[in-house]
Short mmCIF file of C-alpha atoms and ligand atoms in Angstrom, two decimals:
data_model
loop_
_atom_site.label_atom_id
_atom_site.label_comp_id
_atom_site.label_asym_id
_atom_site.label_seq_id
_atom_site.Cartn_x
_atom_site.Cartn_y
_atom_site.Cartn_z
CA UNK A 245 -44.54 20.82 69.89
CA UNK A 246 -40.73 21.12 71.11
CA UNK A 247 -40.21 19.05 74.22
CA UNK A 248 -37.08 20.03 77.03
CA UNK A 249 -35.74 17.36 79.03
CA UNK A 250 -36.15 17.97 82.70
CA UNK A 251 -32.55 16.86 82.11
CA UNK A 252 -31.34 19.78 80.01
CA UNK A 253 -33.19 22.24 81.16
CA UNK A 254 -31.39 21.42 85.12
CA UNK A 255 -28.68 21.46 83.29
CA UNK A 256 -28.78 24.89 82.08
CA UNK A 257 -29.91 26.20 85.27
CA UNK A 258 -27.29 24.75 87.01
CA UNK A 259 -29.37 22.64 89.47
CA UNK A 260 -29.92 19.54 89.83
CA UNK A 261 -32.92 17.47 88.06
CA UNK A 262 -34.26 16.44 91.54
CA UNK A 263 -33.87 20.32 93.04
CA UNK A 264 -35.28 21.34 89.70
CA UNK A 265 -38.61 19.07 89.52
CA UNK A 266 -38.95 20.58 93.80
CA UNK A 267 -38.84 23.84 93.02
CA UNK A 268 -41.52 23.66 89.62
CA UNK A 269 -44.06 21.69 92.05
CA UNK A 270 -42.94 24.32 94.48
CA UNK A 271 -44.05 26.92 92.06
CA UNK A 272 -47.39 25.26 92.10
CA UNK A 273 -47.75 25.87 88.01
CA UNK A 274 -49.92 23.30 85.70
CA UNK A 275 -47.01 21.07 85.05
CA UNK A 276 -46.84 17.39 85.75
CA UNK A 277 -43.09 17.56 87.14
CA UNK A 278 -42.66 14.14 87.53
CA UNK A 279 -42.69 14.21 83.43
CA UNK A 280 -38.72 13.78 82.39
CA UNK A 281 -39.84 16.53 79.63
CA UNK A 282 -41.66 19.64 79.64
CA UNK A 283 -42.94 21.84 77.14
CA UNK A 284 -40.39 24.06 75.35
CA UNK A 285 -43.06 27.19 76.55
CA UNK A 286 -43.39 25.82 79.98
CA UNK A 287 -39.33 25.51 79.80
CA UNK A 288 -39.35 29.29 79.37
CA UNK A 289 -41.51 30.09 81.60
CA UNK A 290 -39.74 28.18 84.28
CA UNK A 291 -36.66 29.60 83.09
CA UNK A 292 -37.80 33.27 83.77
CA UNK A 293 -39.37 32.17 87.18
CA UNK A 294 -36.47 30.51 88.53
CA UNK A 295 -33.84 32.17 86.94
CA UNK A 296 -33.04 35.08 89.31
CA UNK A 297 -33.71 32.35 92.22
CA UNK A 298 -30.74 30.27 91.19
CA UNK A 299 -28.31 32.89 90.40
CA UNK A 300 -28.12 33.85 93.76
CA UNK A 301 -27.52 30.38 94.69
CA UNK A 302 -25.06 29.74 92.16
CA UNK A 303 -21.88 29.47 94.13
CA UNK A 304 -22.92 26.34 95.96
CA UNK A 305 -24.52 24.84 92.93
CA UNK A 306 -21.15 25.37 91.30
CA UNK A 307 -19.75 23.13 93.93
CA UNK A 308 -22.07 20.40 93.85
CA UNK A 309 -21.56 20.85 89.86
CA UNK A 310 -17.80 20.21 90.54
CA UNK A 311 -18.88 16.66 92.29
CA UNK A 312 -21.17 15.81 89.53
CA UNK A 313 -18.16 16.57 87.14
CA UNK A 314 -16.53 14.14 88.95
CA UNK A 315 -18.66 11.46 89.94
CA UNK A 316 -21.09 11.17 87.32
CA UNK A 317 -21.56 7.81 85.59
CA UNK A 318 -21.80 6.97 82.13
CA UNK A 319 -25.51 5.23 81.15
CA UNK A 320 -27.45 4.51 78.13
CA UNK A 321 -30.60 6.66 77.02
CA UNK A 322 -32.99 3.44 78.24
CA UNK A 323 -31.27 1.81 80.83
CA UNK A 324 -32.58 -1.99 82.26
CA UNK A 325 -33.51 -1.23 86.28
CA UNK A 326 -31.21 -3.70 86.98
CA UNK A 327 -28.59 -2.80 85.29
CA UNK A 328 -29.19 0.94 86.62
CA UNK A 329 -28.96 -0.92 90.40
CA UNK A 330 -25.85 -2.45 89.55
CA UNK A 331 -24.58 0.92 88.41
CA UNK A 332 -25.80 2.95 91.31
CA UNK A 333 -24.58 -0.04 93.98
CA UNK A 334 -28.00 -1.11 95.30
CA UNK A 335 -30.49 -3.40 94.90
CA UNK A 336 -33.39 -3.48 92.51
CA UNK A 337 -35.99 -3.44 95.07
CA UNK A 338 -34.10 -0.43 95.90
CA UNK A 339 -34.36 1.28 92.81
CA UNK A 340 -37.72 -0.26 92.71
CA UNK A 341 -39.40 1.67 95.73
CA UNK A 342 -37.69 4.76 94.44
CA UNK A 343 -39.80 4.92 90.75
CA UNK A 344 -42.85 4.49 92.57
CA UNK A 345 -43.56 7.99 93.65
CA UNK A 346 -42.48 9.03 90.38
CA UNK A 347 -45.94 7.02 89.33
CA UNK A 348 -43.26 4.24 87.54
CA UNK A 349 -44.64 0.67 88.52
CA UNK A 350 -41.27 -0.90 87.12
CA UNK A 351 -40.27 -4.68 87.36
CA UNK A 352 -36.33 -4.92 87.44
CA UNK A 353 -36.58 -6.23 83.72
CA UNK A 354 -37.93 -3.01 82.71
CA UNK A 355 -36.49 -0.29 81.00
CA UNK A 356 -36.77 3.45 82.19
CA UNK A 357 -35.76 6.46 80.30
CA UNK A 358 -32.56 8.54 81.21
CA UNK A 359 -34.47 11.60 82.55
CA UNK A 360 -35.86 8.91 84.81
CA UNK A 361 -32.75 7.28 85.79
CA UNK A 362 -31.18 10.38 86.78
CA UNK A 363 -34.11 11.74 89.24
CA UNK A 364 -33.41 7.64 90.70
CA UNK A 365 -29.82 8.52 91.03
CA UNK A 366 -29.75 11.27 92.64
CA UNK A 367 -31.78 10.04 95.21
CA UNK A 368 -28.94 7.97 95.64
CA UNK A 369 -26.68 11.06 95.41
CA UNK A 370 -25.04 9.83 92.65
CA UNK A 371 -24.72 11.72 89.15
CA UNK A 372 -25.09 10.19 86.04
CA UNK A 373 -24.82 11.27 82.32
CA UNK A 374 -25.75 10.35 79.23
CA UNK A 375 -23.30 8.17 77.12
CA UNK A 376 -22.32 10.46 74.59
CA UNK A 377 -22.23 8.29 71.70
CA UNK A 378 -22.03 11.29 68.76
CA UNK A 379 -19.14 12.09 70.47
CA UNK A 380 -17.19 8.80 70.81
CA UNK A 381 -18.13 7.78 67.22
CA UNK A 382 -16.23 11.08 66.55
CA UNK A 383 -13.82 9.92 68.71
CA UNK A 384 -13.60 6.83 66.68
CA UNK A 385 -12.75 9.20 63.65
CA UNK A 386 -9.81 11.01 65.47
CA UNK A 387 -8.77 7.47 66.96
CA UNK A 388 -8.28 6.50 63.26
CA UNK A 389 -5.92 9.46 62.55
CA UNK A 390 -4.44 9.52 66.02
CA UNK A 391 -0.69 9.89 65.81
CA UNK A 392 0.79 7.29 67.89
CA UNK A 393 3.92 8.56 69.98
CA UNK A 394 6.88 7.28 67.98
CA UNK A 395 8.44 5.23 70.61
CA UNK A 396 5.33 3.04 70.25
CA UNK A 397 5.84 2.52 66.53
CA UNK A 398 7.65 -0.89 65.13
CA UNK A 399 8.06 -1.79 61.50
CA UNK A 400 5.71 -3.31 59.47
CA UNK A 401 5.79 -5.13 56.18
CA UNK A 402 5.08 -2.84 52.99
CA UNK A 403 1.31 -3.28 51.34
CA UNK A 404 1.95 -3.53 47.45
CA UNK A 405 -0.54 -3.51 44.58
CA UNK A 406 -0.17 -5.05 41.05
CA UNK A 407 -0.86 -2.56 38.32
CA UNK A 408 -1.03 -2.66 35.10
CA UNK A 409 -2.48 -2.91 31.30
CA UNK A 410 -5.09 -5.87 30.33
CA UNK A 411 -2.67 -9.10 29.79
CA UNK A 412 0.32 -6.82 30.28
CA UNK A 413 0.97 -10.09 32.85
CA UNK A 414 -0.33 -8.47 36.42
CA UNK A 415 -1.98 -12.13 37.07
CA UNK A 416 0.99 -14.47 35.85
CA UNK A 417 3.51 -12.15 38.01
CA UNK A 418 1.81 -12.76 41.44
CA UNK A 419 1.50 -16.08 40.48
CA UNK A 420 5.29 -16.25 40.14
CA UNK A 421 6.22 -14.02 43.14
CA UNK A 422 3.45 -16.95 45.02
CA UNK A 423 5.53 -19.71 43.32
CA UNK A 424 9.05 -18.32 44.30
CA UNK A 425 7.62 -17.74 47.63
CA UNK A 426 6.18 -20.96 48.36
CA UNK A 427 9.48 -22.66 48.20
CA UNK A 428 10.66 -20.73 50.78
CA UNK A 429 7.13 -21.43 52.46
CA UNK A 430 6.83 -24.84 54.84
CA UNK A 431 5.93 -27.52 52.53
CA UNK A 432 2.14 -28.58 52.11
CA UNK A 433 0.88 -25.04 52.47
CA UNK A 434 -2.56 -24.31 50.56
CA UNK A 435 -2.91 -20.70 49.78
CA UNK A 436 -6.16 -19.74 50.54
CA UNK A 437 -7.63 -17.39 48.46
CA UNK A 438 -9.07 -14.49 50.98
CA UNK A 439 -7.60 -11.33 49.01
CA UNK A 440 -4.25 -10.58 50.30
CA UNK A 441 -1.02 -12.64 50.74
CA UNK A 442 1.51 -12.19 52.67
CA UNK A 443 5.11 -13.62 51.41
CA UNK A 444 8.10 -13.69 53.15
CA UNK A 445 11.71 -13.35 52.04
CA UNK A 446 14.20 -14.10 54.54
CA UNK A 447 13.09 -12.02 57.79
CA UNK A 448 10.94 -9.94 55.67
CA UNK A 449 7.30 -10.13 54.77
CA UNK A 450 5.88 -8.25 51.95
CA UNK A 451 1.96 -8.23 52.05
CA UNK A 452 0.34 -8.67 48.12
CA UNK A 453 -3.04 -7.24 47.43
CA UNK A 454 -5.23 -9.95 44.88
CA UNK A 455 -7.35 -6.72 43.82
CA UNK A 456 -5.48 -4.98 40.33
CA UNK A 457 -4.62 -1.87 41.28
CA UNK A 458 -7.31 0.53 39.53
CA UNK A 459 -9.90 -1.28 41.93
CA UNK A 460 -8.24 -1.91 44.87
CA UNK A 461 -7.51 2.22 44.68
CA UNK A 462 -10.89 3.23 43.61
CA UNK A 463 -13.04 1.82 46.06
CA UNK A 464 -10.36 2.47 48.61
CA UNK A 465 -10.22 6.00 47.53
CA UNK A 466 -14.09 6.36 47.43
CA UNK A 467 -13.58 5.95 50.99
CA UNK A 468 -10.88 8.04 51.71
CA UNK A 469 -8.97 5.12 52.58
CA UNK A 470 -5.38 4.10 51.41
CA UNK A 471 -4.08 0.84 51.99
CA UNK A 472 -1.25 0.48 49.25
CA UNK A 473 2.54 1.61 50.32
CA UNK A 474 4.19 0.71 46.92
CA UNK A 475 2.85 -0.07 43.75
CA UNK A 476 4.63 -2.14 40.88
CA UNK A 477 3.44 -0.98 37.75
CA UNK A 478 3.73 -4.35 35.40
CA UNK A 479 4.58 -3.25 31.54
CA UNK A 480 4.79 -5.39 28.55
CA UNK A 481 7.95 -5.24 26.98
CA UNK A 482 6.75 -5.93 23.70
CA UNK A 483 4.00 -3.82 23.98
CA UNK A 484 4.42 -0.34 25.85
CA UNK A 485 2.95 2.39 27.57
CA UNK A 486 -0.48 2.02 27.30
CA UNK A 487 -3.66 3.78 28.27
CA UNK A 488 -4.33 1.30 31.93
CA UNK A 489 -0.85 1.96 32.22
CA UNK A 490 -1.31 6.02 32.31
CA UNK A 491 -4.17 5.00 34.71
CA UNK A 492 -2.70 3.59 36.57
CA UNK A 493 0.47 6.05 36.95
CA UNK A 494 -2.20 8.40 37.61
CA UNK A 495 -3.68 6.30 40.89
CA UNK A 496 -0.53 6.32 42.46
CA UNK A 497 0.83 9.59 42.06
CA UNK A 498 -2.54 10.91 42.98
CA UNK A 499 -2.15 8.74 46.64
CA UNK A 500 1.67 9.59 46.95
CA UNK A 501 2.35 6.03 46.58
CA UNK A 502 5.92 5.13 44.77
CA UNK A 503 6.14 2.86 41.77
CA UNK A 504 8.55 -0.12 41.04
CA UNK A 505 8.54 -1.12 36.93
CA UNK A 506 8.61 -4.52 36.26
CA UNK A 507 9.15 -4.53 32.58
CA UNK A 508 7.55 -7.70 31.91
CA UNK A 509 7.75 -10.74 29.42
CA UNK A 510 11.25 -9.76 28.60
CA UNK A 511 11.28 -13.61 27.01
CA UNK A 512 9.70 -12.60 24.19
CA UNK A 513 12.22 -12.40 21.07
CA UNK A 514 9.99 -8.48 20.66
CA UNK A 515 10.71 -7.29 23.76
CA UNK A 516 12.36 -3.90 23.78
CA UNK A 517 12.93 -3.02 27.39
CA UNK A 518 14.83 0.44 26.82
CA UNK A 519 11.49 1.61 24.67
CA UNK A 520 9.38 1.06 27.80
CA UNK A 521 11.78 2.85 29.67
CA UNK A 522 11.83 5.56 27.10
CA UNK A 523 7.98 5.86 27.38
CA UNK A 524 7.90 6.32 30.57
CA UNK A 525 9.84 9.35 30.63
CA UNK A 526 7.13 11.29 29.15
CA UNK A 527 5.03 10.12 32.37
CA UNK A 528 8.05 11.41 34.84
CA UNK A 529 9.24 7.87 35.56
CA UNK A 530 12.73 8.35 34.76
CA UNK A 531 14.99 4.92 35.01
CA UNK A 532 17.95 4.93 37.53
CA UNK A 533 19.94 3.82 35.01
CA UNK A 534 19.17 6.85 33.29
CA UNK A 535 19.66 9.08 35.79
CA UNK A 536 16.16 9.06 36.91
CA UNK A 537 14.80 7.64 40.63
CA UNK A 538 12.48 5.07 39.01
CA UNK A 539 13.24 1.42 39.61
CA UNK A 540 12.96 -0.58 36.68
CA UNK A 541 13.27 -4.62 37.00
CA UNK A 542 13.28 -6.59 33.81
CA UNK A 543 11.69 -9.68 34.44
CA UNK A 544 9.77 -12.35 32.89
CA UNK A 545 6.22 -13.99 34.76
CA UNK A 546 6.28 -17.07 32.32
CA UNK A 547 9.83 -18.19 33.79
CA UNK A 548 10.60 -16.66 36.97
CA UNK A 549 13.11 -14.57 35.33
CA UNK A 550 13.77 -11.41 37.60
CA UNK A 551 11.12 -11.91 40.19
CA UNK A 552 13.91 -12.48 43.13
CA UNK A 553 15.55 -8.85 42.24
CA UNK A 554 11.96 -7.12 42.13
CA UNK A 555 10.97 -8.41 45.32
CA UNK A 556 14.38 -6.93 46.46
CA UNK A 557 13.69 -3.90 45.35
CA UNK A 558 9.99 -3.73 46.59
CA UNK A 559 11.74 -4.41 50.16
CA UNK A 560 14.33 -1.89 49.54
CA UNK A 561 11.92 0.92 48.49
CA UNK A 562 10.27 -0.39 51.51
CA UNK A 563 12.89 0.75 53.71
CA UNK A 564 13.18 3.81 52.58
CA UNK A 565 9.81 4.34 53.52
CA UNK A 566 10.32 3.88 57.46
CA UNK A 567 6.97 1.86 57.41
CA UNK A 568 5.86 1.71 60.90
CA UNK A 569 2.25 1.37 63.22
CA UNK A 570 1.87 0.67 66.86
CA UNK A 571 0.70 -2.88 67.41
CA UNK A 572 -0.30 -2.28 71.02
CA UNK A 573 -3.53 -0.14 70.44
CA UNK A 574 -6.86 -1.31 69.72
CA UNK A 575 -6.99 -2.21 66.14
CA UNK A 576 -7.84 -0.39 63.38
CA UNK A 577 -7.87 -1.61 59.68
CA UNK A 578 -9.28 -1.52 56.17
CA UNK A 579 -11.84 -4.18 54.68
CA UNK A 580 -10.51 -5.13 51.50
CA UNK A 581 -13.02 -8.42 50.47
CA UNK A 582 -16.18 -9.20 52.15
CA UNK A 583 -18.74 -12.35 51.16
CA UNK A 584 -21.40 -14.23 52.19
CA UNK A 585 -20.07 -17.58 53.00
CA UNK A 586 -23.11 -20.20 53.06
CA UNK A 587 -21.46 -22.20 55.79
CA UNK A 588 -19.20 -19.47 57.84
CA UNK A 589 -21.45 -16.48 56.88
CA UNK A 590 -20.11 -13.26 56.28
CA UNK A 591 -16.46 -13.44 56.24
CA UNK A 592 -14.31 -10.10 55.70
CA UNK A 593 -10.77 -9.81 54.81
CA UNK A 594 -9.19 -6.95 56.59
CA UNK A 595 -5.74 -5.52 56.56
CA UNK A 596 -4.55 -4.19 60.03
CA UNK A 597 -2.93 -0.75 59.62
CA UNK A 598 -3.19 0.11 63.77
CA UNK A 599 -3.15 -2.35 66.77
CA UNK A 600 -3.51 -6.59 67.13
CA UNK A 601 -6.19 -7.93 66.21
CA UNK A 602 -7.62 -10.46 68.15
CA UNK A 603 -10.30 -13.68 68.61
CA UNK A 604 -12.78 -12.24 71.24
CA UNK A 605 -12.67 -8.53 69.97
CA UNK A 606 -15.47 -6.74 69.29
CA UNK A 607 -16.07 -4.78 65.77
CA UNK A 608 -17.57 -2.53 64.02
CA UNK A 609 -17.40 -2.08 60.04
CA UNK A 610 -19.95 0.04 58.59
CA UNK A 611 -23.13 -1.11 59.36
CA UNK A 612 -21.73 -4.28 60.54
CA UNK A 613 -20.53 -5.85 63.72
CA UNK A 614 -19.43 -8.59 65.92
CA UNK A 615 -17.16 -10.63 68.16
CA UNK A 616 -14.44 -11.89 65.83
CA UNK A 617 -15.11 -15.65 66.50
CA UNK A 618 -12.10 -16.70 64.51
CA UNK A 619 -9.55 -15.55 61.81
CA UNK A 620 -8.21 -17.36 59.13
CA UNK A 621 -4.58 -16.30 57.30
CA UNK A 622 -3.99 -16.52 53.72
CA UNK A 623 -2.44 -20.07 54.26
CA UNK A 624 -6.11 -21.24 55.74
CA UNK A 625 -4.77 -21.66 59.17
CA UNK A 626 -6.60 -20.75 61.95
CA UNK A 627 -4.90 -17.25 63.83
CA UNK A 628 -5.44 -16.28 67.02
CA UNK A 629 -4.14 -12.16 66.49
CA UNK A 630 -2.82 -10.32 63.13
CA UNK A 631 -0.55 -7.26 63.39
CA UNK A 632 -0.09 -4.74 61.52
CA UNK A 633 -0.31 -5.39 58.06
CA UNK A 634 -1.08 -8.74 58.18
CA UNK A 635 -4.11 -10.06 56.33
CA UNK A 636 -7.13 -11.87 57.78
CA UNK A 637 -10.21 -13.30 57.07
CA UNK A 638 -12.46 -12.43 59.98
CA UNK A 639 -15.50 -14.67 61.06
CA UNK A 640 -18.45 -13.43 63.23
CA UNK A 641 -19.58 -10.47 61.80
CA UNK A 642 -23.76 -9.66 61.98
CA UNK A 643 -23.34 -8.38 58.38
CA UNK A 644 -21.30 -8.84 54.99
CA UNK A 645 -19.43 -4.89 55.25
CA UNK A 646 -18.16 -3.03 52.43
CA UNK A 647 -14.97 -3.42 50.91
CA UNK A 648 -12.88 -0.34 51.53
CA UNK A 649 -14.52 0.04 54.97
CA UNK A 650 -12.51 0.94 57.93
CA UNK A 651 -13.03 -1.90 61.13
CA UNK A 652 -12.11 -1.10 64.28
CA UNK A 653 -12.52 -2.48 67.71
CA UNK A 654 -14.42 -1.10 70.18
CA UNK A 655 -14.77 -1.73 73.69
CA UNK A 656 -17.68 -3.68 74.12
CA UNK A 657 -21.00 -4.95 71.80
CA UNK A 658 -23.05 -2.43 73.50
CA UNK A 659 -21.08 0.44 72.01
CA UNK A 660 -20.82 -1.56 68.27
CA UNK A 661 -24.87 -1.40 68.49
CA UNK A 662 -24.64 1.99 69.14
CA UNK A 663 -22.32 3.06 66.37
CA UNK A 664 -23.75 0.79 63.93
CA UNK A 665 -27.29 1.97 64.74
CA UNK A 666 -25.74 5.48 64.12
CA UNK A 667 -24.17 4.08 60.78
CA UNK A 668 -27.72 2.79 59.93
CA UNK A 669 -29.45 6.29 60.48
CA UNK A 670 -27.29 8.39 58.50
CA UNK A 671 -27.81 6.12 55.74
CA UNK A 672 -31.25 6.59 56.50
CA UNK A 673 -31.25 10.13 56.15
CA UNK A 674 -29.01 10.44 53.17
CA UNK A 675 -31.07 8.22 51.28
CA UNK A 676 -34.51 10.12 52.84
CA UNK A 677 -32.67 13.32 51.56
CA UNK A 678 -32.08 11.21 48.00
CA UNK A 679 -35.70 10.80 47.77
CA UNK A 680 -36.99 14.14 48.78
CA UNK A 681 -34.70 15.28 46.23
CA UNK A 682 -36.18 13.76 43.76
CA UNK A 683 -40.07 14.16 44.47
CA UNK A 684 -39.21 18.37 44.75
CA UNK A 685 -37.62 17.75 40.98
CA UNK A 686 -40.81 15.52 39.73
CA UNK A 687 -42.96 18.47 41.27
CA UNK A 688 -41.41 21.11 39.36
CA UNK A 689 -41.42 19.16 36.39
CA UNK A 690 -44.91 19.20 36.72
CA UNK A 691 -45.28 22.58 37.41
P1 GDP B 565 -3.19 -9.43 33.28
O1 GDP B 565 -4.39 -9.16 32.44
O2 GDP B 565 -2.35 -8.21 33.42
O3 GDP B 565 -3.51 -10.07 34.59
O4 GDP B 565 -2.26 -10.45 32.46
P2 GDP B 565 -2.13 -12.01 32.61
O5 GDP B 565 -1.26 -12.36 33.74
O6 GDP B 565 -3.45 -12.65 32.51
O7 GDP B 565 -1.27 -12.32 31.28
C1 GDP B 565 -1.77 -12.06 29.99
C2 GDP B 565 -1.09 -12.98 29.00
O8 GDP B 565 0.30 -12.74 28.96
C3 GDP B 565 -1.26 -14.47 29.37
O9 GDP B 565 -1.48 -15.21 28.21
C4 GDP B 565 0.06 -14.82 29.98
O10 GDP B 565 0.40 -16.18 29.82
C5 GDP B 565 1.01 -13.94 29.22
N1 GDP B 565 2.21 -13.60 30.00
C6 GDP B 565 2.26 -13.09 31.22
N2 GDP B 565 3.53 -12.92 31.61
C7 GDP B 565 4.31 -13.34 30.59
C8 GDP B 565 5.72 -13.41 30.41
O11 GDP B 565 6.54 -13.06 31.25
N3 GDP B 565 6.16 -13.89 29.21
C9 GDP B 565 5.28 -14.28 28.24
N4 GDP B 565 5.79 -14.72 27.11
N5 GDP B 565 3.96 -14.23 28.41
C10 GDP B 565 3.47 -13.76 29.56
MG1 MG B 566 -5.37 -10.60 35.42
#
C-alpha cells in the first residue's frame, strides 16, 4: 500500500507537520498520528477533511511558510540525535525528552527518521528540510558545464593525443618529444609512468596523453567526455594513408579537435613526404604549403629530426585555440588510468579541466570516492595541488573508478556517500532492467 509522509502531506497543505499531526488527533479518526507516514487513503481523507479548514487560514500559514523558506536547515533522511541537537542548538537530553511523547525511547547514538526530526524541530521552532541530494547530483551535472565568467579564466597548457597507424612510429615519437624534453627537464628526473606527461618548452607546458588516440577517444567518448585539444596524427612517410589513419581522422573531426601531421620516419631513403601530403587531400587535410590550413611537420622519431618544430607548432595551434579554465573553483576533471596498486591501492590518474586540485579534498568518481591522501606527478614527486591540465595520480580513493570518468570534488564525505550510493543504485536498476529484459525475451521464446 502507498504510504504519505506526514512530511509531504503538511507540505501540501501548507501547515506545518506539528499543526498537521494536532489537527488529525483533533479529528479523532483511527490514525496513529504520531506515525511520520500515513496511508495514501487516510492522506485523502485528511486532505478532504482539512482542506477547506486551512484555506481559510492560509494567509498566516503563508507567512510562517515565508520563515520556514528562510530558516529551514538542511538534514539527512536518518539523522544521528546528536547530530540533530547540534543542528537545532540544544542538547541531546533536550532532543531526548522531546521523542518521548512521540513513543521514541532514543539514546543520542540513535538514528531517527526525517519525518521524526522535523516534528523534534519544530518544537524547537526551527524548520528543517530534507537534503535534496537528486537535486545537487544534478547540480553536479550543470557544475560540470557551468560557464565560468571569463574574467576568472587563465590559460592552460593544450592536452594532445598521438594518433596514428600500427608502427607508423606513435610510440618512438613520444619517446623522442620525452627525450628532447628531458634535457630541458632538471637532471635526475624519473618519469613515472601514470598516463599523461606533461613537458615543458620554455614557459610553456604541453600535456601528452600515453593512451593512442583511438582509445583514449573511445572510452572518453563513451562517456561523453573530451579531454584532447589537439591531436597529431603520426604518418609513415614510406608508407601512407592508411586505414588507422582514416580512423583516426575520423575521431578528431568527429570531437572538433584540430590535427598537426607529423610525417614521420622521413630518414628512410623511401620516404616520400609530398605523397602523404597528397593523400591527405582526399581526407580534407590540405598542407599549408599547399594552400591548405593543415600543418604538416616532417620529422623523424629514430633521430630527433623535426621534433623541436612540431612541438612549436602544437604550441602555436595551441594559441590559436585561447585554451583557458578557471583554477579557483572546485575541481573538476577526467579519469584517464585507474589500477589497483597492491601497496597504494587504487590509484587514478586524472586530468584537471576545472579548479585546483588539492591533498585533503574530497571526491567522487563514479562509484568511487575519497579524501585525496596524496598526488603524485608524472616525474613521481609528491604534489600538493594540480591545475588545470596538469596530470596526477591520485591516492585515497575507496574504489579503482573508470577510466573516462569525470571526478569532482565535493564538499564533504557525507555528500560523496550520498552521490556514490546514488551512482550505485542506478547501476542497480539498469542492470535489474538488463535482466528483466531478458527473462520477458526467454518467456516468449517459450511461448
Ligand atoms: P606505433 O605502433 O605507431 O607505436 O609505432 P612504433 O613507435 O612502435 O614504431 C614502429 C616501428 O617503426 C619501430 O620499429 C620503430 O623503431 C620504427 N620507427 C619509428 N619511428 C621511426 C623513424 O622516425 N624512422 C625509422 N627509420 N623508423 C622508425
Ligand atoms: Mg605503439
Amino acid at each position: 500500500m502507498t504510504k504519505i509522509r506526514v512530511y509531504e502531506l503538511a507540505k501540501e497543505l501548507n501547515i506545518t507537520s506539528k499543526e498537521l499531526i494536532k489537527r488529525i488527533s483533533d479529528l479523532d479518526l483511527d490514525i496513529n498520528s504520531h506515525m511520520s507516514t500515513v496511508e495514501k487513503e487516510e492522506a485523502e481523507l485528511i486532505k478532504e477533511l482539512l482542506g477547506s479548514e486551512v484555506d481559510s487560514n492560509e494567509k498566516n500559514v503563508k507567512e510562517d511558510d515565508n520563515i520556514e523558506d528562510i530558516e529551514a536547515i538542511e538534514i539527512e533522511e536518518n539523522i544521528v540525535v546528536k547530530d540533530l541537537a547540534e543542528k537545532l542548538d540544544v542538547t541531546p537530553s533536550e532532543v531526548i525528552t522531546k521523542l518521548i511523547p512521540l513513543g521514541i525511547m532514543a539514546n543520542q547514538n540513535q538514528a531517527i527518521d526525517f519525518d521524526t526530526a522535523s516534528i523534534v524541530a519544530e518544537e524547537f521552532g526551527v524548520s528543517i528540510k530534507p537534503i535534496d541530494i537528486e537535486k545537487d547530483s544534478e547540480d553536479i551535472g550543470i557544475d560540470l558545464d557551468f560557464e565560468d565568467d571569463s574574467k576568472d579564466l587563465k590559460p592552460r597548457p593544450p592536452i594532445v593525443t598521438v594518433m596514428g597507424h600500427v608502427d607508423h612510429g606513435k610510440t618512438s615519437l613520444l619517446d623522442a618529444i620525452r627525450k628532447t624534453a628531458v634535457t630541458e627537464r632538471e637532471a635526475g628526473g624519473i618519469t613515472q609512468h601514470i598516463g599523461a606527461s606533461t613537458i615543458r618548452i620554455g614557459k610553456e607546458k604541453i600535456v601528452f596523453l600515453d593512451t593512442p588516440g583511438h582509445e583514449a577517444f573511445t572510452t572518453m567518448r563513451a562517456r561523453g567526455a573530451q579531454v584532447t585539444d589537439i591531436a597529431i596524427l603520426v604518418v609513415a612517410a614510406d608508407d601512407g594513408v592508411m586505414p588507422q589513419t582514416v580512423e583516426a581522422i575520423n575521431h578528431a573531426k568527429a570531437a572538433e579537435v584540430p590535427i598537426v601531421v607529423a610525417i614521420n620516419k622521413i630518414d628512410k631513403p623511401t620516404a616520400n613526404p609530398d605523397r602523404i601530403k597528397q593523400e591527405l587531400v582526399e581526407y580534407g587535410l590540405v598542407s599549408e604549403d599547399w594552400g591548405g590550413d593543415t600543418i604538416c611537420v616532417p620529422v623523424s622519431a629514430r633521430n630527433n629530426e623535426g621534433i623541436d618544430e612540431l612541438l612549436e607548432m602544437v604550441l602555436l595551434v595551441a594559441e590559436m585555440q585561447e585554451l583557458k579554465a578557471n583554477p579557483d573553483r572546485k575541481a573538476v576533471g577526467i579519469i584517464v588510468e585507474a589500477e589497483l596498486d597492491k601497496g597504494k591501492g587504487p590509484v587514478a590518474t586524472a586530468l584537471v579541466q576545472k579548479g585546483t586540485l588539492r591533498v585533503g579534498d574530497v571526491v567522487v568518481s563514479g562509484t568511487s570516492h575519497g579524501r585525496v591522501r596524496a598526488m603524485i606527478d608524472d616525474k613521481g614527486k609528491r604534489v600538493k595541488k594540480a591545475t588545470p591540465s596538469i596530470p596526477v595520480m591520485i591516492l585515497g580513493l575507496s574504489e579503482v573508478p573508470e577510466a573516462g570518468e569525470y571526478i569532482y570534488v565535493v564538499d564533504n564525505e557525507k555528500k560523496a556517500r550520498h552521490y556514490t550510493e546514488i551512482r550505485k543504485e542506478k547501476i542497480r536498476e539498469e542492470q535489474m532492467k538488463a535482466s528483466q529484459k531478458v527473462s520477458l525475451d526467454d518467456l516468449f521464446e517459450q511461448i
